XYZ file of C-alpha atoms in Angstrom:
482
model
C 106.426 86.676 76.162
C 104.008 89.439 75.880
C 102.434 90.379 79.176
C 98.416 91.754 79.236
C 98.839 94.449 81.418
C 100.719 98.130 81.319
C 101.724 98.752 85.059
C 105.367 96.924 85.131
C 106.130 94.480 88.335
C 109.631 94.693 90.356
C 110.735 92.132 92.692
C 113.401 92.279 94.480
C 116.268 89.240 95.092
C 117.557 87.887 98.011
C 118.099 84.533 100.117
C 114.169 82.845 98.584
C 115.319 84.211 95.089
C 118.779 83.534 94.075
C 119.135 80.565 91.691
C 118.220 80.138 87.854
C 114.995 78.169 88.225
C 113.430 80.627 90.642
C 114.864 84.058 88.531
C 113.037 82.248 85.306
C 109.858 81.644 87.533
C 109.729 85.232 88.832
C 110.204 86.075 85.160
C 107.188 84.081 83.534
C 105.011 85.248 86.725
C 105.232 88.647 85.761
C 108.654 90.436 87.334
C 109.528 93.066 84.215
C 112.644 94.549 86.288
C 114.678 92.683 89.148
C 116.364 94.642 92.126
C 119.225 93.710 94.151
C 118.984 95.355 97.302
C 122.572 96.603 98.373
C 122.018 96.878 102.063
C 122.105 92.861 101.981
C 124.486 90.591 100.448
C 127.682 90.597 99.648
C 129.641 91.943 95.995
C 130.180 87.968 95.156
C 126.465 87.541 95.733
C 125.014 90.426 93.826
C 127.319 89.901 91.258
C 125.847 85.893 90.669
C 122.115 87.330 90.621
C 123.038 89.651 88.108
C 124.594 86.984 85.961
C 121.284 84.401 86.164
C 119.040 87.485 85.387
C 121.315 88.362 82.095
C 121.698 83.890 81.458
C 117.196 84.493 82.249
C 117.162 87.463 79.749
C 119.289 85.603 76.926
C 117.302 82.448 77.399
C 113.311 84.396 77.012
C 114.576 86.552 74.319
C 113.520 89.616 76.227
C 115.114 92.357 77.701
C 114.671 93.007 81.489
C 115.946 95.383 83.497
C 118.347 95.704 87.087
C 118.036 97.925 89.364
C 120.928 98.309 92.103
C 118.964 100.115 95.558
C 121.809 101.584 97.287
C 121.649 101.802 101.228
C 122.232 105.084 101.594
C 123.637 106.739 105.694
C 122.039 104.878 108.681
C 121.612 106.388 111.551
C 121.635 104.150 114.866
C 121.956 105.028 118.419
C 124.494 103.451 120.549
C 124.544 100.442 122.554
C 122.859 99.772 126.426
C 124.632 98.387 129.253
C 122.228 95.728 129.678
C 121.149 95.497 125.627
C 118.433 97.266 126.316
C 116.279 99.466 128.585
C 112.650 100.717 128.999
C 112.046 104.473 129.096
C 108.394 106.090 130.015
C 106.575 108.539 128.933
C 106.978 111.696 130.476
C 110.714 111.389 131.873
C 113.783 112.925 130.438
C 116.566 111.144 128.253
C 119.490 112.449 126.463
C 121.193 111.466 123.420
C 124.670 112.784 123.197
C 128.088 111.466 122.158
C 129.888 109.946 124.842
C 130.526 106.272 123.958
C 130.036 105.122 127.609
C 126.835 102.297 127.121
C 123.695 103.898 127.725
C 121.538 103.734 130.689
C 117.698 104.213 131.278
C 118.507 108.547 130.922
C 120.824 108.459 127.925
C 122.939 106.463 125.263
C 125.103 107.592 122.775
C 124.434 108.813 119.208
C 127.267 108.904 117.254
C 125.954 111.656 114.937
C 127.326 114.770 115.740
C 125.801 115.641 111.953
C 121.947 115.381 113.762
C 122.914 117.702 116.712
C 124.419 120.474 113.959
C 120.952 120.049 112.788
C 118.764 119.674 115.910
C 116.945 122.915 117.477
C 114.286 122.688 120.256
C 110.848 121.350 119.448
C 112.646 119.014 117.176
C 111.131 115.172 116.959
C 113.561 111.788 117.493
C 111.840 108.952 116.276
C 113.961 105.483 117.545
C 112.951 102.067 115.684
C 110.967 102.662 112.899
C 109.108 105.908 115.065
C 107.958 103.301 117.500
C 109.439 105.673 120.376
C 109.014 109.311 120.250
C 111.053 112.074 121.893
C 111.151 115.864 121.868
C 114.057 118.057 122.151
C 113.804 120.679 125.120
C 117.204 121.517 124.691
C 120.362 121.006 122.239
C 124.034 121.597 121.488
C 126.685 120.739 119.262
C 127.459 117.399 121.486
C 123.872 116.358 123.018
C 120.170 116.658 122.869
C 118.297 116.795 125.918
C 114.931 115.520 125.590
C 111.368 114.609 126.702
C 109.515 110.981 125.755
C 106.208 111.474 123.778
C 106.082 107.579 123.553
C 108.017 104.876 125.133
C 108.696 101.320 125.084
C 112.062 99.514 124.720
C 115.076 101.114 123.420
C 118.090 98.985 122.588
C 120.948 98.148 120.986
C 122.032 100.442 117.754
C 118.235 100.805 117.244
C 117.870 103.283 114.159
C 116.716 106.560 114.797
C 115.011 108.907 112.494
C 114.550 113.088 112.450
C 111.729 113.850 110.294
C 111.624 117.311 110.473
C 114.830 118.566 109.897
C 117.156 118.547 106.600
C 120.646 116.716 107.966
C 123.908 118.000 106.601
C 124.166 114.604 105.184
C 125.478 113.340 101.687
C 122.505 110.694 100.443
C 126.007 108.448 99.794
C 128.305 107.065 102.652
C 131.243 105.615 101.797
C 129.683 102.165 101.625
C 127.218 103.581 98.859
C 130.021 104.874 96.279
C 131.608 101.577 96.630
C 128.334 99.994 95.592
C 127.603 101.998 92.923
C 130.603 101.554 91.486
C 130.791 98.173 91.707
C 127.134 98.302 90.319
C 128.075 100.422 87.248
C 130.534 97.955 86.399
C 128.661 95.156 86.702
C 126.240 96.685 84.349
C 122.943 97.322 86.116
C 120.310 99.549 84.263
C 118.631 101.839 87.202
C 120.494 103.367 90.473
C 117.966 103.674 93.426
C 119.474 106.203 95.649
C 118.764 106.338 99.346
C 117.954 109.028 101.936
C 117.895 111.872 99.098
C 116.761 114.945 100.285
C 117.725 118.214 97.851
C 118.272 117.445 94.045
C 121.746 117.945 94.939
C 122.004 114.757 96.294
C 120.758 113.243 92.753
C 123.629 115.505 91.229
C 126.358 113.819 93.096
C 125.070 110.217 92.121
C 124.929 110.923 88.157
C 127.953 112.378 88.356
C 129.451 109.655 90.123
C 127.734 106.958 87.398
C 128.506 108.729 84.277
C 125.721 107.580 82.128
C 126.186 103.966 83.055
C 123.402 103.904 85.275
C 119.544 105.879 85.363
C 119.385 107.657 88.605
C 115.797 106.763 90.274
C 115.689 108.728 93.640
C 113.778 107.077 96.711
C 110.954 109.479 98.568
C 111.328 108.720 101.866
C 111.567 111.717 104.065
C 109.751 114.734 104.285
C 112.297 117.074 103.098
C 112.365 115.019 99.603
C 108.441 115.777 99.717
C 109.244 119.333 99.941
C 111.732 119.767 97.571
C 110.166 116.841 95.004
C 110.068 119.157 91.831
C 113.971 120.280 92.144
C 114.407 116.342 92.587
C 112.199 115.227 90.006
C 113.387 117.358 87.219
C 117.598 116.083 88.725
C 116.125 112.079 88.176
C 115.517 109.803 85.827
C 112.642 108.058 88.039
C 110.928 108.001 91.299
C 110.625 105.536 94.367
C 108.104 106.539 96.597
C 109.582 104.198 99.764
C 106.140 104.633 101.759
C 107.829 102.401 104.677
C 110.347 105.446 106.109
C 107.568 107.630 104.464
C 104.933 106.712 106.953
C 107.552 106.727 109.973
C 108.644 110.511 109.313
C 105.196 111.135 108.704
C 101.811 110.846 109.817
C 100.547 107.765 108.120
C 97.308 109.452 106.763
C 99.665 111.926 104.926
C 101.123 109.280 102.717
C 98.306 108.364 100.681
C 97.450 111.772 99.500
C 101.302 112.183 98.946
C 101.440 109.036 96.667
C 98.432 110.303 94.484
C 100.589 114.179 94.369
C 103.734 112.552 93.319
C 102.854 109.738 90.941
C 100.643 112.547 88.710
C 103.739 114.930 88.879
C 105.628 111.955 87.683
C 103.294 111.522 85.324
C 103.618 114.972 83.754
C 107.178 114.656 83.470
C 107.362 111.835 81.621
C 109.503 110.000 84.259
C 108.935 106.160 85.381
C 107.114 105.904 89.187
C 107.634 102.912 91.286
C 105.352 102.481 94.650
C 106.766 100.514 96.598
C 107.084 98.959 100.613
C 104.622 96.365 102.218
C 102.455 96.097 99.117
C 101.775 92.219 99.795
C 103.881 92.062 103.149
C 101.127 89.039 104.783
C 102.805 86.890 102.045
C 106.171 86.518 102.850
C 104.205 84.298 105.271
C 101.106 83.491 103.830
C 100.201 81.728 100.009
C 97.433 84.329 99.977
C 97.363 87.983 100.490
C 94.943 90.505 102.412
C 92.027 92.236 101.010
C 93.344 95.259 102.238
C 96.762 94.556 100.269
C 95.038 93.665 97.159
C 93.231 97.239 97.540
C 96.447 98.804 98.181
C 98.090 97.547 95.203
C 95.329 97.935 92.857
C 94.881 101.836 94.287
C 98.486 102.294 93.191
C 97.548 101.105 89.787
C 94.415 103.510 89.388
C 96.937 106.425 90.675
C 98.930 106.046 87.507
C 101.847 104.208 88.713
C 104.617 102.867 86.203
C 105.367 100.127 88.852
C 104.717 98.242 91.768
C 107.721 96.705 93.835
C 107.868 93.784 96.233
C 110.508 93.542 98.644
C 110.846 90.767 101.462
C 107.868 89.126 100.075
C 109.992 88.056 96.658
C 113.774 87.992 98.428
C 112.722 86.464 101.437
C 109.378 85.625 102.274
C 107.932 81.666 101.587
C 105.883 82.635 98.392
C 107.980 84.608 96.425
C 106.174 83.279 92.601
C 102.915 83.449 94.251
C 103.478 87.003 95.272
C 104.378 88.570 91.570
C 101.315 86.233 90.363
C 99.343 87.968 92.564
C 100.712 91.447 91.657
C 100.395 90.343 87.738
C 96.656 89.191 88.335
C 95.243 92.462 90.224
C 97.403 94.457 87.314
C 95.305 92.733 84.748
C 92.006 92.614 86.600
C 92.366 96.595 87.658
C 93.593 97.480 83.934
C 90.178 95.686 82.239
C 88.015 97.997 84.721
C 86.475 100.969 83.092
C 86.970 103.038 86.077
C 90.951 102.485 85.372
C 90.589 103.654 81.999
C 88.488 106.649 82.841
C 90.657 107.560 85.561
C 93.690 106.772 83.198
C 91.959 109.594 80.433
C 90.800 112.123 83.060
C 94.408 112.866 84.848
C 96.041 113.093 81.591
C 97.694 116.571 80.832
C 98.275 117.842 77.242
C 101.935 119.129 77.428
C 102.339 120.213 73.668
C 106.049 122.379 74.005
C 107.898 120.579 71.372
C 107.348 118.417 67.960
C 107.958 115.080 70.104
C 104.658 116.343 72.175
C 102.601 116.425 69.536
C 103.822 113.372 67.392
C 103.108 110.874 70.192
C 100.013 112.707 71.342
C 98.679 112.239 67.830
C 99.814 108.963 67.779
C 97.782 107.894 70.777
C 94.631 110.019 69.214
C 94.946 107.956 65.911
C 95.184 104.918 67.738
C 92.187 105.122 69.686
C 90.119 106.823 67.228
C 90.786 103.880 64.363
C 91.857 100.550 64.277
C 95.039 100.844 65.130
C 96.722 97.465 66.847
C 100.036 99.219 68.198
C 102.400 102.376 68.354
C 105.754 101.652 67.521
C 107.971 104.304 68.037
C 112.047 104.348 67.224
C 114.324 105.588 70.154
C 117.800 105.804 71.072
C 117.427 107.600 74.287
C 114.402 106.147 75.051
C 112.546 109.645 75.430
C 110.352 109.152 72.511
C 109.461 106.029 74.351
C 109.174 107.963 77.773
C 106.635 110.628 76.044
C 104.374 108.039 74.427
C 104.057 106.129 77.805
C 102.909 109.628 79.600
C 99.993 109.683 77.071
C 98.818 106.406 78.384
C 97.162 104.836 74.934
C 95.305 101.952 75.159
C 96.997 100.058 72.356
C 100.111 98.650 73.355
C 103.701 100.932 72.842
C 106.489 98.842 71.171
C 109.917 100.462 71.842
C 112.384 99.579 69.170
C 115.760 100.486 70.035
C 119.080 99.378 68.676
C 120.517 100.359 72.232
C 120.059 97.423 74.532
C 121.063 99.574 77.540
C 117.880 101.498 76.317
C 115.600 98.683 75.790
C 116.455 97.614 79.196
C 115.693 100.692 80.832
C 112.463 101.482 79.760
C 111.460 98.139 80.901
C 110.623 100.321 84.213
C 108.217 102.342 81.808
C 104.060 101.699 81.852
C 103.223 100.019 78.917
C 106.166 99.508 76.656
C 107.824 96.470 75.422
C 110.696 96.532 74.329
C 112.532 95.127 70.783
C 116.289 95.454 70.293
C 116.803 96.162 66.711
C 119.487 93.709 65.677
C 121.206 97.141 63.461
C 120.659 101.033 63.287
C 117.660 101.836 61.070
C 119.383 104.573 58.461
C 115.830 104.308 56.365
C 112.125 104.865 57.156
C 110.872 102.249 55.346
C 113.192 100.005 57.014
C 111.989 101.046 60.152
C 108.186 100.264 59.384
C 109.636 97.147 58.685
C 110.346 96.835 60.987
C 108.086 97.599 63.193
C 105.716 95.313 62.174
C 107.621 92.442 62.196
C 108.195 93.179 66.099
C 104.208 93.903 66.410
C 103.508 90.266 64.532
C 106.101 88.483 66.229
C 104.984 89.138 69.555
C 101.523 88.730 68.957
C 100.083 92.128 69.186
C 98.821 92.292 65.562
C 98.624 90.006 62.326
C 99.391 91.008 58.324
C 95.435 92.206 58.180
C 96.233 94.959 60.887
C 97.439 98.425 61.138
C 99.815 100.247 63.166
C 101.519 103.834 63.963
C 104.774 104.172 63.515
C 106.827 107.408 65.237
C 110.836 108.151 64.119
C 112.897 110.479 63.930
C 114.671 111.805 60.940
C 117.614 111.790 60.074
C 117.947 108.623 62.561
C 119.628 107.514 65.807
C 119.736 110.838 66.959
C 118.196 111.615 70.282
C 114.876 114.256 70.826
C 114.332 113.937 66.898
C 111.205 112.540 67.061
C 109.358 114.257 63.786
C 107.643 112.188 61.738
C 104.183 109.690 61.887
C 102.808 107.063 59.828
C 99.988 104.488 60.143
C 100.922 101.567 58.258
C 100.074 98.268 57.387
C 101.898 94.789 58.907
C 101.770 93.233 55.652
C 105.177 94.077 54.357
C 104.161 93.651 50.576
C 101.981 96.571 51.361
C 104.742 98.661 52.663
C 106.872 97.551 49.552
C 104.405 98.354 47.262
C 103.555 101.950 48.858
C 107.362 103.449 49.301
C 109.372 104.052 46.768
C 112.420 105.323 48.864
């Protein structure tokens, strides 16, 4: 099933999404990569979604990726005498760790991690930065502070300190069970939680051992900070603009999107924007104008991906919400602004052979009539490289690795072929190649394509040599003489 646009869709699984016919559905609407989020659901759950996306996969022929979103350390406040209580603006309240129920002056925070980390002036944010307190005054068991902005605080509301880096690990105990059990269920992509130094990355692949791509979530302002150390530790990028836009002032986020999906970009590492893209239609058979916008503006950024949460796992529409993802994909993609936009932030990064082979590749596709690039990978960095130039042909990935076909389903613009055996030949591997380009539809035996390898093969970061060739394979006989 080829799909007519570049930027890939995730959507993630839950109560409205859980059985065959709806998984297929989600498929043929658009969905490229399904995510089971682990901070809902139970092992026995997870474990039967991932089976109907693999029976989904098997049945279109395709492969599609999983990505696992671990929950990473939550940090709640205590509970109230009365389940809740209102504090004003103005008055004093303290947070400390005395498991008595709180009262209108204090409650509990069983953290003792956030008062190591606390100093005065610090910021307390309680459900989703809805309330707002200052610190006046701090110690290793309490934090005495003012309220910016009040409202109700209640029961084991979560509570957020933007500007401060926690002596947390980004995995509780609850995450290393997940990923574990995620690893062995086989899922292609890690999304891991609450990261905030590269270290935190570090301790996830080394926990996954290759089974998994690490994708780290942006979602606090000390990841912003330190995002080049963390980009250069991942395999891809979340940027999780829901706690984003709680830690931060929500006019920073936008700019901060744009920033991190070019640096992305540059390092040839899949992007995903994600959080309340089309949030009116978990409700709603149609979305805002304002969502549309916000999707599409993701799209002319550069992103590799858009992601819906609660509006594919739980909302009402969860088909009607990738359709509408898959639709402004297409319409934004056909605009010439896109493509301009597309050509103008692209960065010629020329330190190795594998630079210049696939920006060649892209300059002799767009420059003749050139229907494809096809490159060979078994890392899928070849694959990776040729997406960061962006061409406007379609990239086929042809891998013999189906772990690697399934990953790079998270990469703009590639579709991916698993080679049914190791290519030891180049002319078997223009052979390929155009049988894969004719098969799905993206050019016929009168057409051309590029084809990038490396020799000798099925060896990763050889990429080396280039050849435009012909999909009629009695031309390709009739050329080579190997």
């Amino acid at each position: 099933m080829r799909r007519h646009r570049n930027v890939k869709i995730v959507a993630t699984l839950g109560p409205a999404s859980s059985d065959y016919d709806t998984i297929r559905a989600l498929f043929e609407a658009g969905a490229d990569v399904f995510r089971m989020n682990m901070s809902h659901g139970t092992h026995d759950e997870q474990r039967e979604r991932h089976a109907l996306v693999r029976r989904v996969e098997k049945d279109m022929e395709r492969p599609i990726a999983i990505l696992a979103d671990l929950q990473g350390p939550k940090l709640r406040c205590g509970v109230f005498s009365a389940g809740a209580t209102e504090i004003e603006e103005g008055q004093d309240f303290r947070f400390d760790l005395d498991e008595t129920p709180g009262e209108s002056h204090r409650v509990c925070l069983p953290h003792p991690e956030i008062f190591a980390a606390l100093k005065p002036g610090s910021s307390l944010l309680v459900n989703d930065g809805k309330l707002r307190l200052r610190v006046k005054d701090c110690g290793e068991d309490f934090a005495d502070c003012v309220v910016e902005v009040g409202g109700t605080i209640s029961d084991r509301k979560g509570v957020n300190v933007p500007d401060v880096v926690l002596p947390l690990a980004a995995l509780s105990d609850k995450d290393r069970a997940d990923l574990e059990f995620a690893c062995q269920l086989g899922v292609d992509w890690l999304a891991l939680s609450f990261v905030q130094r590269a270290a935190d990355v570090e301790e996830a692949r080394d926990l996954a051992q290759g089974r998994a791509a690490i994708l780290s979530k942006i979602e606090k302002p000390a990841a912003v900070d330190a995002f080049e150390a963390i980009l250069e530790a991942s395999d891809g990028i979340m940027v999780a603009r829901g706690d984003l836009g709680v830690e931060l002032p929500v006019h920073a986020v936008p700019p901060i999107q744009k920033r991190l999906i070019q640096l992305c970009r540059r390092a040839g590492k899949p992007v995903i924007v994600a959080t309340q893209m089309l949030e009116s239609m978990i409700e709603s058979p149609m979305p805002t104008r304002a969502e549309v916008s916000d999707v599409a503006n993701a799209i002319y950024d550069g992103t590799d991906a858009v992601m819906l949460s609660a509006e594919s796992a739980a909302g009402q529409y969860p088909i009607d919400a990738v359709a509408t993802m898959n639709a402004v994909a297409i319409e934004v993609e056909h605009d010439q602004t896109y493509l301009d936009q597309v050509d103008a932030q692209r960065v010629a990064t020329r330190s190795g052979v594998a630079d210049g082979i696939v920006a060649a590749a892209r300059e002799i596709a767009e420059t003749t009539d050139i229907k494809a690039i096809c490159c060979f990978t078994q890392s899928g960095t070849t694959a990776l490289l040729t997406a960061r130039e962006r061409p406007r042909v379609p990239i086929i990935a042809l891998t013999p690795l189906r772990d690697t076909a399934r990953r790079l389903c998270l990469s703009w613009g590639t579709n991916c072929f698993v080679t049914p055996d190791e290519v030891l030949r180049f002319k078997a591997a223009v052979v390929s190649a155009a049988r894969a380009a004719r098969s799905a539809g993206f050019a016929t035996e009168a057409d051309q394509i590029v084809v990038t390898a490396g020799v000798p093969f099925n060896v990763p970061g050889t990429t080396n040599i280039l050849r435009v060739a012909p999909c009629d394979e009695r031309q390709i006989f009739a050329t080579d003489h190997e």
